[in-house]
C-alpha angles and dihedrals in degrees: 000000000000130000123229109300092233095054118103121191117213123219088226087075087071099031097169097043120102119240093258092058091048091050093049091054094045091049094048090054097043094244111180100192134033139185112224133209116219093220090060095054101033093100091067110357100174092045093050091050091051090050090053092048093046088054089056093246121138124217108242091180144339118221111221140174123288133236118262097229091193092061114054089174088068096052098087091056090051091048090052091050091049092050089055092050092046088054090051093051094043090050092068098033093259126167116229153342122222143184139173115271096242132250122291118279104176099029085233118104097212093049092048090048091052090052092051093046090053094046096049101040096097091045092054091049091051092048091053090051091052097039095246123128118232110213143177128210117223108219138175089231098104091189088075105022140044087188107079105164141040096249091059090045089057090050089052092048092051091049098046113018092246118141127223139245104205111202116191092217091057100043107031091105091058112123115241090006094174091056092044090054089058091055093041099047098088087059101040117113098174142003116217118202133203141123131254133213102226106182112335122118122241133051125011100029119249109286092027126125120251139180116272112287092020095084137044107257121118088238096167091053091050091050092049089051089053093049092046088052089058105262113161102167134098125286111237114210108218116171104167116195113242087226105049090195092060120106119252116241105225094203091052091048093049091050090048093052091049091048091053091047091050091053092053090048092049090051092051093245111153 
């Protein structure tokens, strides 16, 4: 059995699992692409990347630490860490690294954007040299991001040269999303897919992420908007538990991966 070749499964779906458990599941399902989390491979980064490559799984992205925009003295250490992760991804022909933009420092969007552009400039240059995209993820979690919507993320990309990880759960409230995708697409590194429970009772709680078909988003319409805008990359399934300390139900995760694969198949995406 193999899932759709353009489906990626992100390690955030099983936040508490070790890398070996993730890899075993991905291999058993015939997953061809995976999103990695730096904390899960930091014990032996090069070895973990080789294991992934030996399993025939490509690295769609690697989630890494963010810049502390309030502390310019810390930026060089973050840049050095990012160079190491870019080397890891480039070493197996992977696609991107990404991080959240960082919380506001100046309480002024333009000033915060200027800080991020300055901080990330050497990282972007190194990524270009190695053929690895450097991306940010706009998110509504203001504790980690002053960029909370896709339009602002595009503005940031145009200012800095950063690319974008567009996660349905973070951008579904965006007005005129289909049109915004068209503007964003030249800057998009990766599309992340999932569903969201908007207002229904039950599990997960309202506002929580869910596997495709278990929430209320028009996921197929969003995906068609992305395709119509010219996206040709993989679709990274990222269903992050609302409670990061909660255990991951393997049966539920397997079913979620297969549901995402079935949607891609039904849409003729291959």
